[in-house]
Coordinates of C-alpha atoms in Angstrom, one line a residue:
P3 CA 0.0 0.0 0.0
R4 CA 2.8 2.5 0.8
D5 CA 4.3 1.8 -2.7
I6 CA 1.0 2.6 -4.3
E7 CA 0.7 5.8 -2.3
D8 CA 4.2 6.9 -3.4
I9 CA 3.3 6.2 -7.0
K10 CA 0.1 8.2 -6.7
F11 CA 2.0 11.1 -5.2
A12 CA 4.7 11.1 -7.9
Q13 CA 2.1 10.8 -10.7
E14 CA 0.0 13.6 -9.3
Q15 CA 3.1 16.0 -9.4
V16 CA 3.9 14.9 -13.0
R17 CA 0.3 15.1 -14.1
N18 CA -0.2 18.6 -12.6
F19 CA 2.9 20.0 -14.4
A20 CA 2.1 18.3 -17.7
K21 CA -1.5 19.7 -17.6
A22 CA -0.1 23.2 -17.1
Q23 CA 2.3 22.7 -20.0
R24 CA -0.5 21.4 -22.2
A25 CA -2.7 24.4 -21.3
S26 CA 0.0 26.7 -22.6
M27 CA -0.2 25.2 -26.1
Q28 CA -3.1 27.0 -27.8
D29 CA -4.7 26.5 -31.1
I30 CA -4.6 29.7 -33.2
E31 CA -6.5 31.2 -36.1
V32 CA -5.6 34.6 -37.5
E33 CA -6.5 36.7 -40.6
T34 CA -3.1 37.9 -41.9
L35 CA -4.5 39.7 -44.9
P36 CA -8.1 40.4 -45.8
G37 CA -9.6 37.1 -46.7
V38 CA -6.5 35.0 -45.8
I39 CA -7.1 32.9 -42.6
L40 CA -4.1 30.9 -41.3
G41 CA -3.9 28.8 -38.2
H42 CA -2.7 25.7 -36.4
K43 CA -4.2 22.9 -34.4
N44 CA -2.4 20.9 -31.7
I45 CA -3.3 17.3 -32.3
P46 CA -1.9 14.4 -30.3
V47 CA 0.1 11.6 -31.9
Q48 CA -2.4 8.7 -32.3
S49 CA -0.3 5.9 -30.8
V50 CA 2.8 5.8 -28.7
G51 CA 5.2 3.1 -27.5
C52 CA 6.7 3.9 -24.0
Y53 CA 9.8 1.9 -23.0
V54 CA 10.6 1.6 -19.3
P55 CA 14.0 0.2 -18.3
A56 CA 14.2 -2.4 -15.6
G57 CA 17.5 -4.2 -16.2
K58 CA 19.8 -3.1 -13.4
F59 CA 17.2 -1.0 -11.6
P60 CA 13.4 -1.1 -12.1
M61 CA 12.8 2.5 -13.3
V62 CA 9.4 3.1 -11.8
A63 CA 9.5 6.8 -12.4
S64 CA 10.1 6.4 -16.1
A65 CA 6.6 5.1 -16.4
H66 CA 5.3 8.4 -15.0
M67 CA 7.4 10.4 -17.3
S68 CA 6.4 8.6 -20.5
V69 CA 3.1 6.9 -20.1
L70 CA 1.4 9.5 -17.9
T71 CA 2.7 12.5 -20.0
A72 CA 1.4 10.8 -23.1
S73 CA -2.0 10.3 -21.4
V74 CA -2.2 14.0 -20.5
A75 CA -1.4 14.9 -24.1
G76 CA -4.5 12.9 -25.1
V77 CA -2.7 10.1 -27.0
P78 CA -5.6 7.6 -27.8
R79 CA -3.4 4.4 -27.7
I80 CA -0.5 4.1 -25.2
V81 CA 1.6 0.9 -25.4
A82 CA 4.1 0.2 -22.6
S83 CA 7.0 -2.2 -22.6
T84 CA 9.5 -3.2 -19.9
P85 CA 12.0 -6.0 -19.5
P86 CA 11.6 -8.6 -16.7
F87 CA 13.4 -7.7 -13.5
Q88 CA 15.2 -10.7 -12.0
G89 CA 13.1 -13.1 -14.0
K90 CA 9.6 -11.6 -13.7
P91 CA 7.7 -8.3 -14.2
N92 CA 8.5 -5.7 -11.6
P93 CA 5.2 -5.1 -9.7
A94 CA 5.8 -1.4 -9.1
V95 CA 6.7 -0.7 -12.7
I96 CA 3.6 -2.5 -14.0
A97 CA 1.4 -0.7 -11.4
A98 CA 2.9 2.7 -12.4
M99 CA 2.2 1.9 -16.1
H100 CA -1.3 0.9 -15.4
M101 CA -2.0 3.9 -13.1
G102 CA -0.4 6.2 -15.7
G103 CA -2.8 5.2 -18.4
A104 CA -1.2 2.5 -20.4
D105 CA -3.7 0.7 -22.7
E106 CA -1.4 -2.3 -23.4
I107 CA 1.5 -3.5 -21.3
Y108 CA 4.1 -6.0 -22.5
V109 CA 7.0 -7.6 -20.7
L110 CA 9.5 -7.2 -23.5
G111 CA 13.0 -5.8 -23.0
G112 CA 15.7 -4.2 -25.0
M113 CA 15.6 -4.0 -28.8
Q114 CA 12.9 -6.8 -28.8
G115 CA 10.5 -4.5 -27.0
I116 CA 11.4 -1.5 -29.2
G117 CA 11.1 -3.5 -32.4
A118 CA 7.8 -5.1 -31.4
M119 CA 6.2 -1.7 -30.7
A120 CA 7.6 0.1 -33.8
L121 CA 7.3 -2.7 -36.4
G122 CA 4.4 -4.7 -34.9
T123 CA 3.9 -8.4 -34.5
E124 CA 1.1 -10.9 -35.1
T125 CA -0.5 -9.6 -31.8
I126 CA 0.8 -6.0 -31.4
E127 CA -0.2 -3.2 -33.7
P128 CA 2.7 -0.9 -34.5
V129 CA 2.8 2.6 -33.0
H130 CA 3.6 5.9 -34.5
M131 CA 6.2 7.1 -32.0
L132 CA 8.7 5.7 -29.5
V133 CA 9.7 7.3 -26.2
G134 CA 11.7 6.4 -23.1
P135 CA 15.2 5.8 -21.9
G136 CA 17.2 2.6 -22.1
N137 CA 20.6 1.0 -22.6
A138 CA 22.9 1.3 -25.6
F139 CA 20.9 -1.4 -27.5
V140 CA 17.6 0.4 -26.9
A141 CA 19.1 3.7 -28.0
E142 CA 20.6 2.2 -31.2
A143 CA 17.3 0.5 -32.0
K144 CA 15.4 3.8 -31.7
R145 CA 18.0 5.5 -33.9
M146 CA 17.6 2.8 -36.6
L147 CA 13.8 3.1 -36.5
F148 CA 13.7 6.9 -36.5
G149 CA 11.9 7.9 -39.7
K150 CA 9.6 4.9 -39.7
V151 CA 8.4 6.1 -36.3
G152 CA 9.0 9.3 -34.4
I153 CA 11.2 9.3 -31.3
D154 CA 11.5 11.6 -28.3
L155 CA 15.3 12.0 -28.5
F156 CA 18.6 10.2 -28.8
A157 CA 19.6 9.5 -25.2
G158 CA 23.0 8.4 -23.9
P159 CA 24.2 7.7 -20.4
T160 CA 22.8 10.1 -17.8
E161 CA 24.8 13.2 -16.8
I162 CA 25.1 15.6 -13.9
A163 CA 26.9 19.0 -13.6
V164 CA 27.0 21.2 -10.6
I165 CA 27.9 24.9 -10.7
A166 CA 29.1 25.9 -7.2
D167 CA 30.8 29.0 -5.7
D168 CA 32.4 29.4 -2.3
K169 CA 29.0 29.8 -0.6
A170 CA 28.0 26.2 -1.7
D171 CA 27.6 23.4 0.9
E172 CA 30.5 21.2 -0.3
E173 CA 29.0 18.1 1.2
L174 CA 25.7 18.5 -0.7
V175 CA 27.7 19.1 -3.9
A176 CA 29.6 15.8 -3.4
V177 CA 26.5 13.8 -2.4
D178 CA 24.6 15.1 -5.5
L179 CA 27.4 14.1 -7.9
V180 CA 27.5 10.6 -6.5
G181 CA 23.7 10.4 -6.6
Q182 CA 23.8 10.5 -10.4
A183 CA 27.0 8.6 -11.0
E184 CA 25.4 5.5 -9.6
H185 CA 23.3 5.2 -12.7
G186 CA 26.1 3.4 -14.6
Y187 CA 29.8 3.0 -15.3
N188 CA 29.7 5.6 -18.1
S189 CA 27.6 8.4 -16.4
P190 CA 29.6 11.6 -16.3
A191 CA 29.6 13.8 -13.2
W192 CA 31.0 17.3 -13.6
L193 CA 31.7 20.2 -11.2
Y194 CA 32.3 23.7 -12.3
T195 CA 33.5 25.9 -9.4
T196 CA 35.2 29.1 -8.6
S197 CA 36.2 27.8 -5.1
K198 CA 39.4 25.8 -4.7
R199 CA 38.1 24.8 -1.3
V200 CA 35.0 23.2 -2.8
A201 CA 37.0 21.6 -5.6
D202 CA 39.5 20.0 -3.1
Y203 CA 36.8 18.8 -0.8
V204 CA 34.8 17.1 -3.7
I205 CA 37.9 15.4 -5.1
K206 CA 38.6 13.9 -1.6
R207 CA 35.0 13.3 -0.5
V208 CA 33.4 11.7 -3.6
P209 CA 35.5 8.4 -3.4
E210 CA 34.6 8.2 0.3
L211 CA 30.9 8.5 -0.4
I212 CA 31.1 5.9 -3.2
A213 CA 32.9 3.4 -0.9
E214 CA 29.9 3.6 1.5
L215 CA 27.4 2.5 -1.2
P216 CA 26.0 -1.1 -1.7
E217 CA 27.8 -3.2 -4.3
L218 CA 26.1 -2.4 -7.6
P219 CA 25.8 1.4 -7.0
R220 CA 29.4 1.4 -5.7
E221 CA 30.7 -0.3 -8.8
N222 CA 28.7 2.0 -11.1
A223 CA 29.6 5.2 -9.4
G224 CA 33.2 4.2 -8.9
A225 CA 33.8 3.5 -12.5
A226 CA 31.9 6.6 -13.6
W227 CA 33.8 8.9 -11.3
R228 CA 37.2 7.3 -12.2
D229 CA 36.6 7.5 -16.0
Y230 CA 34.2 10.4 -16.5
G231 CA 34.4 12.6 -13.4
E232 CA 35.7 16.2 -13.9
V233 CA 36.3 19.1 -11.5
I234 CA 36.9 22.3 -13.4
L235 CA 38.2 25.3 -11.4
C236 CA 37.1 28.6 -12.9
D237 CA 38.0 32.2 -12.3
T238 CA 34.5 33.8 -12.7
D239 CA 30.8 33.1 -12.7
E240 CA 30.8 33.9 -16.4
E241 CA 33.5 31.3 -17.1
M242 CA 31.4 28.7 -15.2
A243 CA 28.4 29.6 -17.3
T244 CA 30.3 29.4 -20.5
I245 CA 31.8 26.0 -19.8
S246 CA 28.4 24.7 -18.7
D247 CA 26.8 25.9 -21.9
E248 CA 29.6 24.1 -23.9
Y249 CA 29.0 20.8 -22.1
A250 CA 25.1 21.3 -22.2
P251 CA 24.6 18.8 -19.3
E252 CA 21.5 16.7 -19.0
H253 CA 21.0 17.7 -15.4
L254 CA 22.4 21.0 -14.1
E255 CA 22.4 22.1 -10.5
V256 CA 23.3 25.6 -9.5
Q257 CA 24.4 26.0 -5.9
T258 CA 25.7 29.6 -5.8
Q259 CA 24.9 33.0 -4.2
N260 CA 23.8 34.5 -7.5
L261 CA 21.0 32.1 -8.4
E262 CA 18.9 34.5 -10.4
W263 CA 21.9 35.6 -12.6
F264 CA 22.6 32.0 -13.5
H265 CA 19.0 31.2 -14.2
K266 CA 18.9 34.1 -16.7
R267 CA 22.4 33.4 -18.2
L268 CA 22.4 29.7 -18.7
K269 CA 21.1 28.5 -22.1
N270 CA 22.1 24.8 -22.7
Y271 CA 20.9 22.0 -20.4
G272 CA 18.3 19.3 -20.1
S273 CA 16.8 20.4 -16.8
L274 CA 17.9 23.0 -14.3
F275 CA 17.9 22.7 -10.5
I276 CA 18.2 26.0 -8.8
G277 CA 19.5 26.3 -5.3
E278 CA 20.7 23.6 -2.8
E279 CA 17.1 23.0 -1.7
T280 CA 16.4 20.9 -4.8
T281 CA 18.4 18.1 -6.3
V282 CA 18.4 16.0 -9.5
A283 CA 16.9 13.0 -7.7
Y284 CA 13.8 15.0 -6.9
G285 CA 13.3 15.6 -10.7
D286 CA 14.2 12.0 -11.4
K287 CA 11.6 10.6 -9.1
C288 CA 8.7 12.7 -8.0
S289 CA 8.8 16.5 -8.1
G290 CA 7.0 16.8 -11.5
T291 CA 9.5 17.8 -14.2
N292 CA 10.3 15.1 -16.7
H293 CA 13.5 13.0 -16.4
I294 CA 13.7 11.9 -20.0
L295 CA 16.3 14.5 -21.1
P296 CA 18.9 15.2 -23.8
T297 CA 22.5 14.0 -23.2
K298 CA 25.8 14.2 -25.0
G299 CA 25.4 17.9 -25.8
A300 CA 22.0 17.6 -27.3
G301 CA 20.7 20.2 -24.9
R302 CA 22.2 22.7 -27.3
Y303 CA 19.3 22.1 -29.7
T304 CA 16.5 20.3 -27.9
G305 CA 14.7 20.0 -24.7
G306 CA 13.6 16.9 -22.9
L307 CA 10.4 14.9 -23.1
F308 CA 7.3 16.8 -22.2
V309 CA 3.6 16.9 -23.1
G310 CA 4.4 18.9 -26.3
K311 CA 6.5 16.1 -27.7
F312 CA 3.3 14.0 -28.1
I313 CA 1.6 16.9 -29.9
K314 CA 1.7 17.6 -33.6
T315 CA 1.2 21.3 -34.3
L316 CA -0.5 21.2 -37.7
S317 CA -1.2 24.3 -39.9
F318 CA -4.2 25.0 -42.0
Q319 CA -5.5 27.8 -44.2
R320 CA -8.6 29.0 -45.9
M321 CA -9.2 32.0 -48.2
T322 CA -11.8 34.1 -49.8
K323 CA -12.1 34.5 -53.6
E324 CA -11.2 38.2 -53.2
S325 CA -7.8 37.3 -51.6
T326 CA -6.8 35.4 -54.7
K327 CA -6.4 38.8 -56.5
T328 CA -3.3 39.4 -54.3
V329 CA -2.1 35.9 -53.2
G330 CA -2.9 34.1 -56.5
A331 CA -1.0 36.6 -58.6
A332 CA 2.0 36.6 -56.3
C333 CA 2.1 32.8 -56.2
A334 CA 2.1 32.6 -60.0
R335 CA 4.9 35.1 -60.3
I336 CA 7.1 33.4 -57.6
S337 CA 6.5 30.0 -59.1
R338 CA 7.7 31.2 -62.5
Y339 CA 10.8 32.7 -60.9
E340 CA 11.5 29.2 -59.8
G341 CA 10.7 27.6 -63.1
M342 CA 7.6 25.7 -61.7
E343 CA 5.0 26.4 -64.4
A344 CA 2.4 23.9 -63.1
H345 CA 2.5 25.6 -59.7
A346 CA 2.0 29.0 -61.4
R347 CA -1.0 27.7 -63.4
T348 CA -2.9 26.8 -60.2
G349 CA -2.9 30.4 -59.3
D350 CA -3.7 31.5 -62.9
A351 CA -6.7 29.2 -63.0
R352 CA -8.2 30.8 -59.9
L353 CA -7.5 34.3 -61.1
R354 CA -9.4 33.5 -64.3
K355 CA -12.3 31.8 -62.5
Y356 CA -12.8 34.6 -60.1
G357 CA -12.5 37.3 -62.8
F358 CA -9.1 38.8 -62.0
Q359 CA -6.3 39.4 -64.6
N360 CA -2.8 38.2 -63.8

């Protein structure tokens, strides 16, 4: 019962934020010239496949982030797939999928699950879009299928970066870096700081915190910190912000005195965590923002999964006969500039029909 209550709590936060985001996406219709009416409608993708990892860790929260968000977007058919965990379906993952609004649930892992949802089988109808995180095989399967189906984004190993000045609590900085490094052996953890005190403390303290973890998280975090950990000592706030925007980390924490300045200045990241009172784990699990985010620098050109990723913004137009006098003539001339005579004649035909001369 307590597990169910925790799932309900997390899903309520994700649902409330997703609803607010959906409400911000408005259909529009405007008259840009007399008789020229243009607009767009926001229409949900008609079927989505949501992959929820469960190999090393049963990622219960990933069900909220994908299945529930698709449900808020209004997707009519939501298919969910997850691998078995230690030989059988993980109860909490299945419960979260069901409570999030999945119409079909399959215990299929890796590229088998991705392939079944995208290509279809004798018993599974193919979907129009795939979303959700996964291992390298899942990511490659999604990459290969992109085009036949839509995908949310290309996701690599999870990342964390922390921006910290001399006012930061160095213990919290170290704890938060380890908190993400436990995801896997190749999960980068980066610190950008203007404080040599914080830098020295983190370099000493992180291995100690890792050593205190249970076996699997300890192995993951130890390898990740050894091979991908970085501590970058900077001279100024501007230098920290510049380096952060170059890395475009998936998760970015700011633990500084000048929080508002960084919030305005930073441009490239997956999700931002402002102040020591919040942490990446809150967003990962239950605070309401989505944890399916861009990695490997993709934050330079895209954001993460949100309700809008399940929405197609589709344009439309209608016009009066009178508007053809202007638009039809211009269209015919522009088409002929380009050598596209058949295009031009579609304008000519309407000009003649409606009594206008070209």
